[in-house]
PDB file of C-alpha atoms in Angstrom:
ATOM      1  CA  MET A   1       6.676   4.100  47.305  1.00  0.00           C
ATOM      2  CA  GLU A   2       4.016   2.980  49.779  1.00  0.00           C
ATOM      3  CA  GLU A   3       3.086  -0.137  47.821  1.00  0.00           C
ATOM      4  CA  LYS A   4       4.628  -3.280  49.222  1.00  0.00           C
ATOM      5  CA  ILE A   5       6.995  -5.148  46.916  1.00  0.00           C
ATOM      6  CA  ILE A   6       6.062  -8.838  46.814  1.00  0.00           C
ATOM      7  CA  THR A   7       8.854 -11.387  46.344  1.00  0.00           C
ATOM      8  CA  GLU A   8       7.886 -14.730  44.802  1.00  0.00           C
ATOM      9  CA  GLY A   9      10.703 -16.921  43.514  1.00  0.00           C
ATOM     10  CA  LYS A  10      12.723 -14.853  41.054  1.00  0.00           C
ATOM     11  CA  TYR A  11      10.020 -12.189  40.716  1.00  0.00           C
ATOM     12  CA  ARG A  12       9.723  -8.954  42.678  1.00  0.00           C
ATOM     13  CA  TYR A  13       6.617  -6.961  41.907  1.00  0.00           C
ATOM     14  CA  ILE A  14       3.859  -4.661  43.079  1.00  0.00           C
ATOM     15  CA  GLU A  15       0.259  -5.832  42.743  1.00  0.00           C
ATOM     16  CA  LYS A  16      -2.788  -3.641  43.287  1.00  0.00           C
ATOM     17  CA  GLY A  17      -6.495  -4.028  42.585  1.00  0.00           C
ATOM     18  CA  GLU A  18      -8.661  -6.694  40.970  1.00  0.00           C
ATOM     19  CA  GLY A  19      -9.910  -7.105  37.419  1.00  0.00           C
ATOM     20  CA  THR A  20      -8.339  -6.912  33.975  1.00  0.00           C
ATOM     21  CA  PRO A  21      -4.568  -7.460  34.354  1.00  0.00           C
ATOM     22  CA  MET A  22      -2.412  -4.480  33.329  1.00  0.00           C
ATOM     23  CA  ILE A  23       1.318  -5.160  33.476  1.00  0.00           C
ATOM     24  CA  ILE A  24       3.557  -2.100  33.680  1.00  0.00           C
ATOM     25  CA  LEU A  25       7.114  -2.301  32.321  1.00  0.00           C
ATOM     26  CA  HIS A  26       9.571   0.316  33.558  1.00  0.00           C
ATOM     27  CA  GLY A  27      12.480   1.782  31.596  1.00  0.00           C
ATOM     28  CA  LEU A  28      16.236   1.344  31.848  1.00  0.00           C
ATOM     29  CA  MET A  29      16.831   3.781  34.697  1.00  0.00           C
ATOM     30  CA  GLY A  30      13.194   4.170  35.672  1.00  0.00           C
ATOM     31  CA  GLY A  31      12.100   2.956  39.085  1.00  0.00           C
ATOM     32  CA  LEU A  32       8.736   1.485  39.990  1.00  0.00           C
ATOM     33  CA  SER A  33       7.732   4.795  41.597  1.00  0.00           C
ATOM     34  CA  ASN A  34       7.693   6.445  38.130  1.00  0.00           C
ATOM     35  CA  PHE A  35       4.239   4.898  37.678  1.00  0.00           C
ATOM     36  CA  HIS A  36       2.755   6.088  40.950  1.00  0.00           C
ATOM     37  CA  GLY A  37      -0.040   7.956  39.121  1.00  0.00           C
ATOM     38  CA  VAL A  38      -1.017   4.820  37.165  1.00  0.00           C
ATOM     39  CA  THR A  39      -0.856   2.463  40.163  1.00  0.00           C
ATOM     40  CA  ASP A  40      -3.030   4.881  42.178  1.00  0.00           C
ATOM     41  CA  HIS A  41      -5.639   5.439  39.492  1.00  0.00           C
ATOM     42  CA  PHE A  42      -6.389   2.228  37.596  1.00  0.00           C
ATOM     43  CA  PRO A  43      -7.113  -0.214  40.452  1.00  0.00           C
ATOM     44  CA  LYS A  44     -10.180   1.945  41.216  1.00  0.00           C
ATOM     45  CA  ASN A  45     -11.412   1.373  37.654  1.00  0.00           C
ATOM     46  CA  GLY A  46     -11.467  -2.423  37.601  1.00  0.00           C
ATOM     47  CA  TYR A  47      -7.845  -3.221  36.708  1.00  0.00           C
ATOM     48  CA  LYS A  48      -5.343  -5.430  38.474  1.00  0.00           C
ATOM     49  CA  ILE A  49      -2.063  -3.539  38.204  1.00  0.00           C
ATOM     50  CA  LEU A  50       1.138  -5.605  38.225  1.00  0.00           C
ATOM     51  CA  LEU A  51       4.490  -3.891  38.179  1.00  0.00           C
ATOM     52  CA  PRO A  52       7.379  -6.388  37.976  1.00  0.00           C
ATOM     53  CA  GLU A  53      10.940  -5.290  38.664  1.00  0.00           C
ATOM     54  CA  LEU A  54      12.887  -6.127  35.515  1.00  0.00           C
ATOM     55  CA  PRO A  55      16.218  -7.822  36.372  1.00  0.00           C
ATOM     56  CA  ILE A  56      18.213  -5.321  34.317  1.00  0.00           C
ATOM     57  CA  TYR A  57      21.317  -5.711  36.480  1.00  0.00           C
ATOM     58  CA  GLY A  58      20.691  -9.310  37.490  1.00  0.00           C
ATOM     59  CA  MET A  59      20.978 -11.166  34.171  1.00  0.00           C
ATOM     60  CA  PRO A  60      24.271 -12.659  32.943  1.00  0.00           C
ATOM     61  CA  MET A  61      25.916 -10.277  30.459  1.00  0.00           C
ATOM     62  CA  LEU A  62      25.069 -12.430  27.417  1.00  0.00           C
ATOM     63  CA  LYS A  63      21.409 -12.495  28.460  1.00  0.00           C
ATOM     64  CA  THR A  64      21.157  -8.746  29.038  1.00  0.00           C
ATOM     65  CA  THR A  65      19.030  -8.292  25.912  1.00  0.00           C
ATOM     66  CA  VAL A  66      15.572  -7.006  25.028  1.00  0.00           C
ATOM     67  CA  LYS A  67      14.581 -10.541  23.964  1.00  0.00           C
ATOM     68  CA  GLN A  68      15.545 -12.079  27.316  1.00  0.00           C
ATOM     69  CA  PHE A  69      13.512  -9.423  29.153  1.00  0.00           C
ATOM     70  CA  ALA A  70      10.520 -10.179  26.896  1.00  0.00           C
ATOM     71  CA  LYS A  71      10.907 -13.849  27.886  1.00  0.00           C
ATOM     72  CA  PHE A  72      11.169 -12.799  31.547  1.00  0.00           C
ATOM     73  CA  VAL A  73       7.828 -10.971  31.217  1.00  0.00           C
ATOM     74  CA  GLU A  74       6.271 -14.070  29.633  1.00  0.00           C
ATOM     75  CA  GLY A  75       7.548 -16.164  32.559  1.00  0.00           C
ATOM     76  CA  PHE A  76       5.928 -13.701  34.957  1.00  0.00           C
ATOM     77  CA  ILE A  77       2.599 -13.867  33.074  1.00  0.00           C
ATOM     78  CA  GLU A  78       2.723 -17.690  33.127  1.00  0.00           C
ATOM     79  CA  ASP A  79       3.701 -17.785  36.792  1.00  0.00           C
ATOM     80  CA  LYS A  80       0.789 -15.522  37.748  1.00  0.00           C
ATOM     81  CA  GLY A  81      -1.639 -17.492  35.530  1.00  0.00           C
ATOM     82  CA  LEU A  82      -2.702 -14.377  33.626  1.00  0.00           C
ATOM     83  CA  LYS A  83      -4.574 -14.211  30.313  1.00  0.00           C
ATOM     84  CA  ASP A  84      -5.479 -11.358  27.960  1.00  0.00           C
ATOM     85  CA  VAL A  85      -3.119  -8.876  29.561  1.00  0.00           C
ATOM     86  CA  ILE A  86      -2.686  -5.195  28.779  1.00  0.00           C
ATOM     87  CA  LEU A  87       1.005  -4.273  28.600  1.00  0.00           C
ATOM     88  CA  LEU A  88       2.041  -0.687  29.373  1.00  0.00           C
ATOM     89  CA  GLY A  89       5.683   0.247  28.861  1.00  0.00           C
ATOM     90  CA  ASN A  90       7.778   3.401  29.025  1.00  0.00           C
ATOM     91  CA  SER A  91      11.081   3.779  27.151  1.00  0.00           C
ATOM     92  CA  LEU A  92      12.901   0.409  27.237  1.00  0.00           C
ATOM     93  CA  GLY A  93       9.757  -1.033  28.880  1.00  0.00           C
ATOM     94  CA  GLY A  94       7.771  -0.094  25.778  1.00  0.00           C
ATOM     95  CA  HIS A  95      10.328  -1.888  23.600  1.00  0.00           C
ATOM     96  CA  ILE A  96      10.124  -5.010  25.802  1.00  0.00           C
ATOM     97  CA  GLY A  97       6.315  -4.810  25.581  1.00  0.00           C
ATOM     98  CA  LEU A  98       6.439  -4.564  21.788  1.00  0.00           C
ATOM     99  CA  LEU A  99       8.815  -7.514  21.441  1.00  0.00           C
ATOM    100  CA  HIS A 100       6.807  -9.594  23.930  1.00  0.00           C
ATOM    101  CA  THR A 101       3.648  -8.855  21.935  1.00  0.00           C
ATOM    102  CA  LYS A 102       5.381  -9.928  18.724  1.00  0.00           C
ATOM    103  CA  MET A 103       6.636 -13.158  20.341  1.00  0.00           C
ATOM    104  CA  TYR A 104       3.429 -14.019  22.269  1.00  0.00           C
ATOM    105  CA  PRO A 105       0.566 -12.256  20.430  1.00  0.00           C
ATOM    106  CA  LYS A 106      -2.167 -14.447  21.950  1.00  0.00           C
ATOM    107  CA  LYS A 107      -1.244 -13.378  25.482  1.00  0.00           C
ATOM    108  CA  VAL A 108      -1.628  -9.620  24.944  1.00  0.00           C
ATOM    109  CA  LYS A 109      -4.991  -8.027  24.207  1.00  0.00           C
ATOM    110  CA  ALA A 110      -3.748  -4.437  24.194  1.00  0.00           C
ATOM    111  CA  LEU A 111      -0.476  -2.550  24.261  1.00  0.00           C
ATOM    112  CA  VAL A 112       0.273   0.942  25.562  1.00  0.00           C
ATOM    113  CA  ILE A 113       3.625   2.553  24.708  1.00  0.00           C
ATOM    114  CA  THR A 114       5.024   5.888  25.816  1.00  0.00           C
ATOM    115  CA  GLY A 115       8.472   7.229  24.903  1.00  0.00           C
ATOM    116  CA  SER A 116       9.258   3.743  23.643  1.00  0.00           C
ATOM    117  CA  SER A 117      12.528   2.594  22.152  1.00  0.00           C
ATOM    118  CA  GLY A 118      12.415   0.076  19.313  1.00  0.00           C
ATOM    119  CA  LEU A 119      12.759   2.422  16.337  1.00  0.00           C
ATOM    120  CA  TYR A 120      15.207   5.082  17.438  1.00  0.00           C
ATOM    121  CA  GLU A 121      17.431   5.665  20.446  1.00  0.00           C
ATOM    122  CA  SER A 122      19.411   8.820  21.130  1.00  0.00           C
ATOM    123  CA  ALA A 123      19.762   8.808  24.902  1.00  0.00           C
ATOM    124  CA  MET A 124      21.357   5.451  25.400  1.00  0.00           C
ATOM    125  CA  GLY A 125      23.571   5.070  22.387  1.00  0.00           C
ATOM    126  CA  ASP A 126      25.543   8.301  22.506  1.00  0.00           C
ATOM    127  CA  GLY A 127      28.729   7.120  24.163  1.00  0.00           C
ATOM    128  CA  TYR A 128      29.924   6.134  27.601  1.00  0.00           C
ATOM    129  CA  PRO A 129      28.304   8.165  30.384  1.00  0.00           C
ATOM    130  CA  ARG A 130      30.808  10.370  32.205  1.00  0.00           C
ATOM    131  CA  ARG A 131      31.345   8.717  35.551  1.00  0.00           C
ATOM    132  CA  GLY A 132      31.963  10.934  38.503  1.00  0.00           C
ATOM    133  CA  ASP A 133      30.616  14.066  36.784  1.00  0.00           C
ATOM    134  CA  TYR A 134      27.509  14.856  38.839  1.00  0.00           C
ATOM    135  CA  ASP A 135      26.614  18.053  36.936  1.00  0.00           C
ATOM    136  CA  PHE A 136      26.716  16.190  33.616  1.00  0.00           C
ATOM    137  CA  ILE A 137      24.469  13.419  34.996  1.00  0.00           C
ATOM    138  CA  GLN A 138      22.091  16.024  36.408  1.00  0.00           C
ATOM    139  CA  LYS A 139      21.810  17.744  33.002  1.00  0.00           C
ATOM    140  CA  LYS A 140      21.206  14.366  31.311  1.00  0.00           C
ATOM    141  CA  ALA A 141      18.489  13.510  33.841  1.00  0.00           C
ATOM    142  CA  GLU A 142      16.849  16.943  33.465  1.00  0.00           C
ATOM    143  CA  ASN A 143      16.889  16.551  29.672  1.00  0.00           C
ATOM    144  CA  VAL A 144      14.530  13.586  30.010  1.00  0.00           C
ATOM    145  CA  PHE A 145      11.737  15.932  31.167  1.00  0.00           C
ATOM    146  CA  TYR A 146      10.174  19.088  29.773  1.00  0.00           C
ATOM    147  CA  ASP A 147      10.255  20.573  33.268  1.00  0.00           C
ATOM    148  CA  PRO A 148      13.771  19.984  34.664  1.00  0.00           C
ATOM    149  CA  LYS A 149      12.411  20.195  38.225  1.00  0.00           C
ATOM    150  CA  VAL A 150      10.861  16.743  37.736  1.00  0.00           C
ATOM    151  CA  ALA A 151      14.446  15.396  37.895  1.00  0.00           C
ATOM    152  CA  THR A 152      14.596  15.519  41.692  1.00  0.00           C
ATOM    153  CA  LYS A 153      17.824  15.061  43.617  1.00  0.00           C
ATOM    154  CA  GLU A 154      16.644  11.544  44.433  1.00  0.00           C
ATOM    155  CA  ILE A 155      16.343  10.681  40.716  1.00  0.00           C
ATOM    156  CA  VAL A 156      19.729  12.266  39.860  1.00  0.00           C
ATOM    157  CA  ASP A 157      21.420  10.501  42.793  1.00  0.00           C
ATOM    158  CA  GLU A 158      20.047   7.159  41.617  1.00  0.00           C
ATOM    159  CA  VAL A 159      21.307   7.664  38.041  1.00  0.00           C
ATOM    160  CA  PHE A 160      24.661   8.912  39.364  1.00  0.00           C
ATOM    161  CA  ALA A 161      25.025   5.793  41.543  1.00  0.00           C
ATOM    162  CA  THR A 162      24.194   3.561  38.547  1.00  0.00           C
ATOM    163  CA  VAL A 163      26.779   5.088  36.206  1.00  0.00           C
ATOM    164  CA  ASN A 164      29.423   4.856  38.917  1.00  0.00           C
ATOM    165  CA  ASP A 165      28.778   1.145  39.510  1.00  0.00           C
ATOM    166  CA  ARG A 166      30.953  -0.826  37.066  1.00  0.00           C
ATOM    167  CA  ASN A 167      28.631  -3.839  36.870  1.00  0.00           C
ATOM    168  CA  LYS A 168      25.546  -1.665  36.387  1.00  0.00           C
ATOM    169  CA  ILE A 169      27.065   0.572  33.731  1.00  0.00           C
ATOM    170  CA  LEU A 170      28.298  -2.428  31.721  1.00  0.00           C
ATOM    171  CA  LYS A 171      24.800  -3.959  31.863  1.00  0.00           C
ATOM    172  CA  THR A 172      23.282  -0.576  30.959  1.00  0.00           C
ATOM    173  CA  LEU A 173      25.480  -0.369  27.869  1.00  0.00           C
ATOM    174  CA  ALA A 174      24.719  -4.001  26.975  1.00  0.00           C
ATOM    175  CA  ILE A 175      20.955  -3.430  27.068  1.00  0.00           C
ATOM    176  CA  ALA A 176      21.352  -0.127  25.168  1.00  0.00           C
ATOM    177  CA  LYS A 177      23.231  -1.922  22.371  1.00  0.00           C
ATOM    178  CA  SER A 178      20.635  -4.689  22.354  1.00  0.00           C
ATOM    179  CA  ALA A 179      17.854  -2.089  22.024  1.00  0.00           C
ATOM    180  CA  ILE A 180      19.584  -0.580  18.979  1.00  0.00           C
ATOM    181  CA  ARG A 181      20.101  -4.048  17.429  1.00  0.00           C
ATOM    182  CA  HIS A 182      16.467  -5.001  18.038  1.00  0.00           C
ATOM    183  CA  ASN A 183      15.013  -2.387  15.701  1.00  0.00           C
ATOM    184  CA  MET A 184      11.380  -3.341  15.135  1.00  0.00           C
ATOM    185  CA  ALA A 185      10.546  -1.382  11.968  1.00  0.00           C
ATOM    186  CA  ASP A 186      10.139  -4.586   9.912  1.00  0.00           C
ATOM    187  CA  ASP A 187       8.048  -6.339  12.593  1.00  0.00           C
ATOM    188  CA  LEU A 188       5.470  -3.660  13.366  1.00  0.00           C
ATOM    189  CA  PRO A 189       3.328  -3.898  10.168  1.00  0.00           C
ATOM    190  CA  SER A 190       2.406  -7.520  10.992  1.00  0.00           C
ATOM    191  CA  MET A 191       1.508  -6.771  14.641  1.00  0.00           C
ATOM    192  CA  HIS A 192      -2.279  -6.328  14.882  1.00  0.00           C
ATOM    193  CA  THR A 193      -2.600  -5.925  18.661  1.00  0.00           C
ATOM    194  CA  PRO A 194      -4.544  -2.713  19.441  1.00  0.00           C
ATOM    195  CA  THR A 195      -1.960  -0.158  20.562  1.00  0.00           C
ATOM    196  CA  CYS A 196      -2.345   3.146  22.379  1.00  0.00           C
ATOM    197  CA  ILE A 197       0.625   5.490  21.808  1.00  0.00           C
ATOM    198  CA  ILE A 198       0.916   8.327  24.345  1.00  0.00           C
ATOM    199  CA  TRP A 199       3.815  10.690  23.687  1.00  0.00           C
ATOM    200  CA  GLY A 200       5.316  13.883  25.036  1.00  0.00           C
ATOM    201  CA  LYS A 201       5.405  16.616  22.387  1.00  0.00           C
ATOM    202  CA  ASN A 202       8.777  17.752  23.796  1.00  0.00           C
ATOM    203  CA  ASP A 203      10.445  14.335  24.124  1.00  0.00           C
ATOM    204  CA  ASN A 204      14.196  14.798  23.523  1.00  0.00           C
ATOM    205  CA  VAL A 205      15.030  11.113  23.940  1.00  0.00           C
ATOM    206  CA  THR A 206      12.573   9.566  21.474  1.00  0.00           C
ATOM    207  CA  PRO A 207      11.436  12.628  19.477  1.00  0.00           C
ATOM    208  CA  PRO A 208       7.849  13.123  18.245  1.00  0.00           C
ATOM    209  CA  ASP A 209       8.588  11.773  14.761  1.00  0.00           C
ATOM    210  CA  VAL A 210       9.342   8.402  16.403  1.00  0.00           C
ATOM    211  CA  ALA A 211       5.768   8.317  17.745  1.00  0.00           C
ATOM    212  CA  GLU A 212       4.456   9.199  14.290  1.00  0.00           C
ATOM    213  CA  LEU A 213       6.478   6.348  12.766  1.00  0.00           C
ATOM    214  CA  PHE A 214       5.164   3.866  15.355  1.00  0.00           C
ATOM    215  CA  ASN A 215       1.632   5.022  14.519  1.00  0.00           C
ATOM    216  CA  GLU A 216       2.281   4.695  10.785  1.00  0.00           C
ATOM    217  CA  LEU A 217       3.793   1.191  11.011  1.00  0.00           C
ATOM    218  CA  LEU A 218       1.412  -0.409  13.542  1.00  0.00           C
ATOM    219  CA  PRO A 219      -1.823  -1.503  11.811  1.00  0.00           C
ATOM    220  CA  ASP A 220      -4.174  -0.869  14.767  1.00  0.00           C
ATOM    221  CA  SER A 221      -2.791   2.080  16.727  1.00  0.00           C
ATOM    222  CA  GLU A 222      -3.889   5.518  17.899  1.00  0.00           C
ATOM    223  CA  LEU A 223      -1.514   8.326  18.801  1.00  0.00           C
ATOM    224  CA  PHE A 224      -2.159  10.870  21.558  1.00  0.00           C
ATOM    225  CA  TRP A 225       0.048  13.869  22.405  1.00  0.00           C
ATOM    226  CA  ILE A 226       0.730  15.531  25.733  1.00  0.00           C
ATOM    227  CA  ASP A 227       2.006  19.094  25.441  1.00  0.00           C
ATOM    228  CA  LYS A 228       4.892  20.523  27.524  1.00  0.00           C
ATOM    229  CA  CYS A 229       5.958  16.972  28.219  1.00  0.00           C
ATOM    230  CA  GLY A 230       9.200  15.011  27.809  1.00  0.00           C
ATOM    231  CA  HIS A 231      10.101  11.316  27.793  1.00  0.00           C
ATOM    232  CA  ALA A 232       7.984  10.144  30.760  1.00  0.00           C
ATOM    233  CA  PRO A 233       4.391  11.430  30.354  1.00  0.00           C
ATOM    234  CA  MET A 234       3.059   9.271  33.209  1.00  0.00           C
ATOM    235  CA  MET A 235       5.441  11.121  35.566  1.00  0.00           C
ATOM    236  CA  GLU A 236       5.177  14.678  34.232  1.00  0.00           C
ATOM    237  CA  HIS A 237       1.427  14.712  33.512  1.00  0.00           C
ATOM    238  CA  PRO A 238      -0.072  11.733  35.371  1.00  0.00           C
ATOM    239  CA  ASN A 239      -3.668  13.009  35.320  1.00  0.00           C
ATOM    240  CA  GLU A 240      -3.649  13.737  31.592  1.00  0.00           C
ATOM    241  CA  PHE A 241      -1.904  10.433  30.893  1.00  0.00           C
ATOM    242  CA  ASN A 242      -4.535   8.528  32.910  1.00  0.00           C
ATOM    243  CA  SER A 243      -7.487  10.309  31.302  1.00  0.00           C
ATOM    244  CA  ILE A 244      -6.155   9.593  27.761  1.00  0.00           C
ATOM    245  CA  LEU A 245      -5.628   5.942  28.626  1.00  0.00           C
ATOM    246  CA  ASP A 246      -8.997   5.672  30.416  1.00  0.00           C
ATOM    247  CA  ALA A 247     -10.833   7.034  27.368  1.00  0.00           C
ATOM    248  CA  TRP A 248      -8.949   4.737  24.960  1.00  0.00           C
ATOM    249  CA  LEU A 249      -9.557   1.612  27.091  1.00  0.00           C
ATOM    250  CA  GLU A 250     -13.249   2.480  27.346  1.00  0.00           C
ATOM    251  CA  LYS A 251     -13.563   3.172  23.622  1.00  0.00           C
ATOM    252  CA  ARG A 252     -11.916  -0.161  22.796  1.00  0.00           C
ATOM    253  CA  GLY A 253     -13.910  -2.077  25.402  1.00  0.00           C
ATOM    254  CA  PHE A 254     -10.904  -3.137  27.470  1.00  0.00           C
TER     255      PHE A 254
END
């Protein structure tokens, strides 16, 4: 990714543009480059994009939880002196965004979730990944997208390296279990933060009925579909993703 990663204390992040702060939260095995379309587009429209690297493999095992990552995000917001942020999260990042919003509702003026965990997980909780089996990992990576070609060799290699690193795979399983434990079905009805839900119609990881349930349980949400799209709409259909989000932000005056 061309954007320079800034290191400040314990935080590593990308920052681009000036204006309303939009913090992007990546998923469990999703790199910062997954949001290239968003980081290219929104700074031109009056948003300051901040993309912190979540310390998924850097926390002590007992702190490798969704709640600790939500607290990490709050620390980042405090450190940067930000107010009235928009949180945008994919997969685990969406879950962290939801929990952060529940814990610190006054800090977040809008929430955007896409392929978010928090109600249902199939990808992470289905047993120990098969280490050393490259073809299996490739199929798993391809299954994340509607178009398997989106799972480039670079993406597959990165996932393969992660599942073959003992420390990383143990942390991956710890955060996956935490995500399942932190089911948010009971919390969502009391969360009134305006929420934009953008979902792939062909998401195999968090299927479409998960998006419908989020929309049903959140009091102030709108649900938008992207066709021929899997678990990472901002990667597979960046232009459509951006135009949906643009229109929603404009409509809501954000």
